[in-house]
C-alpha positions in Angstrom: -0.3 -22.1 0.0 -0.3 -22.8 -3.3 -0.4 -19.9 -5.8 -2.5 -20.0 -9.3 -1.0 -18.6 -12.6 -3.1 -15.7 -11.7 -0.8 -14.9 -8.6 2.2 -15.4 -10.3 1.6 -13.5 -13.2 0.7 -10.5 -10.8 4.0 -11.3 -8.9 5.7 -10.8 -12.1 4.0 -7.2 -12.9 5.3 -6.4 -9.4 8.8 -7.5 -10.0 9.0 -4.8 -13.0 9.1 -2.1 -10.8 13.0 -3.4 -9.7 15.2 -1.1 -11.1 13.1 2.2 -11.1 14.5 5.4 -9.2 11.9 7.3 -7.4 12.1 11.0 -7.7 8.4 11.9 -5.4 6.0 10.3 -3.5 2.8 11.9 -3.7 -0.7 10.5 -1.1 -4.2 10.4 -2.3 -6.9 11.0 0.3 -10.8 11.7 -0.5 -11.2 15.4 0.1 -12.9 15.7 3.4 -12.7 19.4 3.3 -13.1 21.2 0.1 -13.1 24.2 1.2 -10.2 23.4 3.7 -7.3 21.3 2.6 -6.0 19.4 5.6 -3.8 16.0 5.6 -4.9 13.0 7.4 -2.4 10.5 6.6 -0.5 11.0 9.6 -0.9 8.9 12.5 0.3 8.8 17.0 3.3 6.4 15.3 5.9 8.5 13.9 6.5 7.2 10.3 3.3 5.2 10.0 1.1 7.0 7.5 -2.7 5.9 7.1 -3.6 6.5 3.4 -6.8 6.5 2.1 -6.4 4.4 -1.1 -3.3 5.6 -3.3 0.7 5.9 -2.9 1.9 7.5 -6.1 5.9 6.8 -7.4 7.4 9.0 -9.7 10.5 7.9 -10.9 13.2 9.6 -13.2 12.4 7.8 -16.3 8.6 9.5 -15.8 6.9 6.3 -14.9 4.4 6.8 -12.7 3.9 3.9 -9.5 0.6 3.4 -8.2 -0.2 1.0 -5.0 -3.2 0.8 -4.3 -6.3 -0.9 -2.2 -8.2 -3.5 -4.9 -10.1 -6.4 -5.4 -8.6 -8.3 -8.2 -8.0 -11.2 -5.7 -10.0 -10.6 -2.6 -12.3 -7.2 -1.8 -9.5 -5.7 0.2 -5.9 -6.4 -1.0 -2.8 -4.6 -2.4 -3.3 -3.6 -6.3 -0.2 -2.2 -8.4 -0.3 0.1 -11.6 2.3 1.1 -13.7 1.8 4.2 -16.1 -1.7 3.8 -15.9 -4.6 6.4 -14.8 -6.4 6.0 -11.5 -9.4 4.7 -10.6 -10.3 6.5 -8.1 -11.6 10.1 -8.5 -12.6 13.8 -6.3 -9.2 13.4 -4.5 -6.2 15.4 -3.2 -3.2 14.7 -3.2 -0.2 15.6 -1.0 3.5 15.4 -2.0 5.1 13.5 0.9 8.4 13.4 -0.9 10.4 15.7 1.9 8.4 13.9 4.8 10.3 11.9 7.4 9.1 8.5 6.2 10.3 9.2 2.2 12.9 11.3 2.3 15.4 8.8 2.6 14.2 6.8 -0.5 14.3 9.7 -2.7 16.7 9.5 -5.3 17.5 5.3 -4.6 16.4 2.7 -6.8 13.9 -0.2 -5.8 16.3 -3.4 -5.5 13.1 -6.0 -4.4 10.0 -6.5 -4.0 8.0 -9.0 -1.6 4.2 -10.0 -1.6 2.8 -11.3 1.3 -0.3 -13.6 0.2 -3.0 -14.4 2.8 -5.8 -16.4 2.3 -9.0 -15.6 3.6 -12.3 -17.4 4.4 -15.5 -16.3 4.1 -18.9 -18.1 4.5 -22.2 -16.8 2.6 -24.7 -16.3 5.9 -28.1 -17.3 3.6 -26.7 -19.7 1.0 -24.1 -21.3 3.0 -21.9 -20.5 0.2 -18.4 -21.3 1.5 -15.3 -19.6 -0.2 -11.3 -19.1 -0.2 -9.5 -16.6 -1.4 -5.7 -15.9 -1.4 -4.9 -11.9 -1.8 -2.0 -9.9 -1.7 -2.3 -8.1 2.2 1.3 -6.6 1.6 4.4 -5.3 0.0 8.1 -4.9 0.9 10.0 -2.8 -1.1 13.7 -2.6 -1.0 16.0 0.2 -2.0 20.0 0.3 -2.8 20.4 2.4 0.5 19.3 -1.0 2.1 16.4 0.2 3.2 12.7 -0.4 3.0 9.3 0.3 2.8 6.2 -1.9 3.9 2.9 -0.9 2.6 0.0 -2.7 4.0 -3.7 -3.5 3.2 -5.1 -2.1 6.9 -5.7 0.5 8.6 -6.7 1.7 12.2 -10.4 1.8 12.7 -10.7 4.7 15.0 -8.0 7.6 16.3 -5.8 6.2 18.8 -5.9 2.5 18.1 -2.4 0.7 19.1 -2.6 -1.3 16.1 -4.1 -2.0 12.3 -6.9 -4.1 11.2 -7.2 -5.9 7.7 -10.1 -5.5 5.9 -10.2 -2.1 5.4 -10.1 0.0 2.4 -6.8 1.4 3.9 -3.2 1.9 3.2 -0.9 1.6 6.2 2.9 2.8 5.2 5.9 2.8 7.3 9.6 2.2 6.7 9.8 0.9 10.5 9.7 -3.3 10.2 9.6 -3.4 14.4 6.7 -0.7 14.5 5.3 -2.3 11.2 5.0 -5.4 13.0 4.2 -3.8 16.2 1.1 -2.4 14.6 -0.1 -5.6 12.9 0.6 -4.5 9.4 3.1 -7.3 9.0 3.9 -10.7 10.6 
C-alpha cells in the first residue's frame, strides 16, 4: 500500500503527540438523556469502551488530545487534534480518568504511536463510479509503563454483539491487544 504525501504528513501530526504526559481522559457521547445523565460507553467486555465520537487527553503541559471519528481520508476513519476546539457539539462528557481502562496510563508519557491504514473500495451504484480510498481505521499508543492503548474506528452495531464492525461513526477503546483483536478492532 503505498501512502501519498497526504498520509505521511498526517502520520507526522500524529507522531507529535510522543512525549506528552496525560493527566485525564475525558469521553464525549451525544446526550441521549438531558434530563438524565447516564454513560453508555461501557460495553459486556471489560475494558472495551464504545465512544460515541471523542477521546479527550489532557496532558500536564495543558495540551489538550483529541481522537476522533473523521473523514479527512475516508467517511469513517481515525482524525487527531491537538489544542484545537471540537467539532462536534450538544455533548457530555465523562471523565474516565479513574476507570479501569485509564487508570494505569495516568501520569505516563506516550512513547509511540502506530496507524493502521486500510484501504477501502467503494463502487457508485448509478454512475458506476469506482473508487479507493486508504484511511486511518486505527491507533496504537504506547506509554513508558510499556503499556498500550488501541483506539479503533468501529463499533458494535447492536447490545450484545461478540465483536465490532468498521464503518461506523464509532470509537472502540481498549488497552486489551487479545480482546482488541478478539473483537475485530485490530488485526
Amino acid at each position: 500500500m503505498t501512502l501519498t504525501p497526504s498520509h505521511i504528513e498526517f502520520e507526522n501530526f500524529c507522531n507529535q503527540l510522543i512525549g506528552f504526559t496525560i493527566t485525564k481522559v475525558e469521553y464525549s457521547e451525544i446526550d441521549y438523556e438531558p434530563t438524565r445523565a447516564i454513560p453508555y460507553y461501557p460495553t459486556q467486555f471489560q475494558n472495551l469502551h464504545s465512544v460515541d465520537f471523542s477521546i479527550f487527553l489532557h496532558t500536564d503541559k495543558n495540551n489538550l488530545i483529541e481522537i476522533y471519528w473523521d473523514g479527512q481520508f475516508f467517511e469513517y476513519g481515525i482524525g487527531v487534534k491537538l489544542d484545537e476546539k471540537s467539532d462536534f457539539s450538544g455533548f457530555i462528557t465523562w471523565d474516565v480518568s479513574e476507570s479501569e481502562l485509564w487508570k494505569k496510563f495516568i501520569g505516563t508519557t506516550i512513547t509511540d504511536i502506530k496507524i493502521s491504514w486500510v484501504r477501502v473500495n467503494s463502487n457508485e451504484q448509478k454512475s458506476g463510479k469506482k473508487e479507493s480510498f486508504i484511511y486511518p481505521q486505527d491507533i496504537s499508543l504506547m506509554f513508558t509503563n510499556h503499556k498500550k492503548v488501541f483506539i479503533s474506528a468501529a463499533g458494535f452495531l447492536e447490545e450484545g454483539d461478540s465483536e465490532v464492525y468498521g464503518m461506523l461513526d464509532n470509537l472502540s477503546v481498549t488497552d486489551n491487544e487479545y480482546l482488541a483483536r478478539q473483537v475485530k478492532m485490530i488485526t
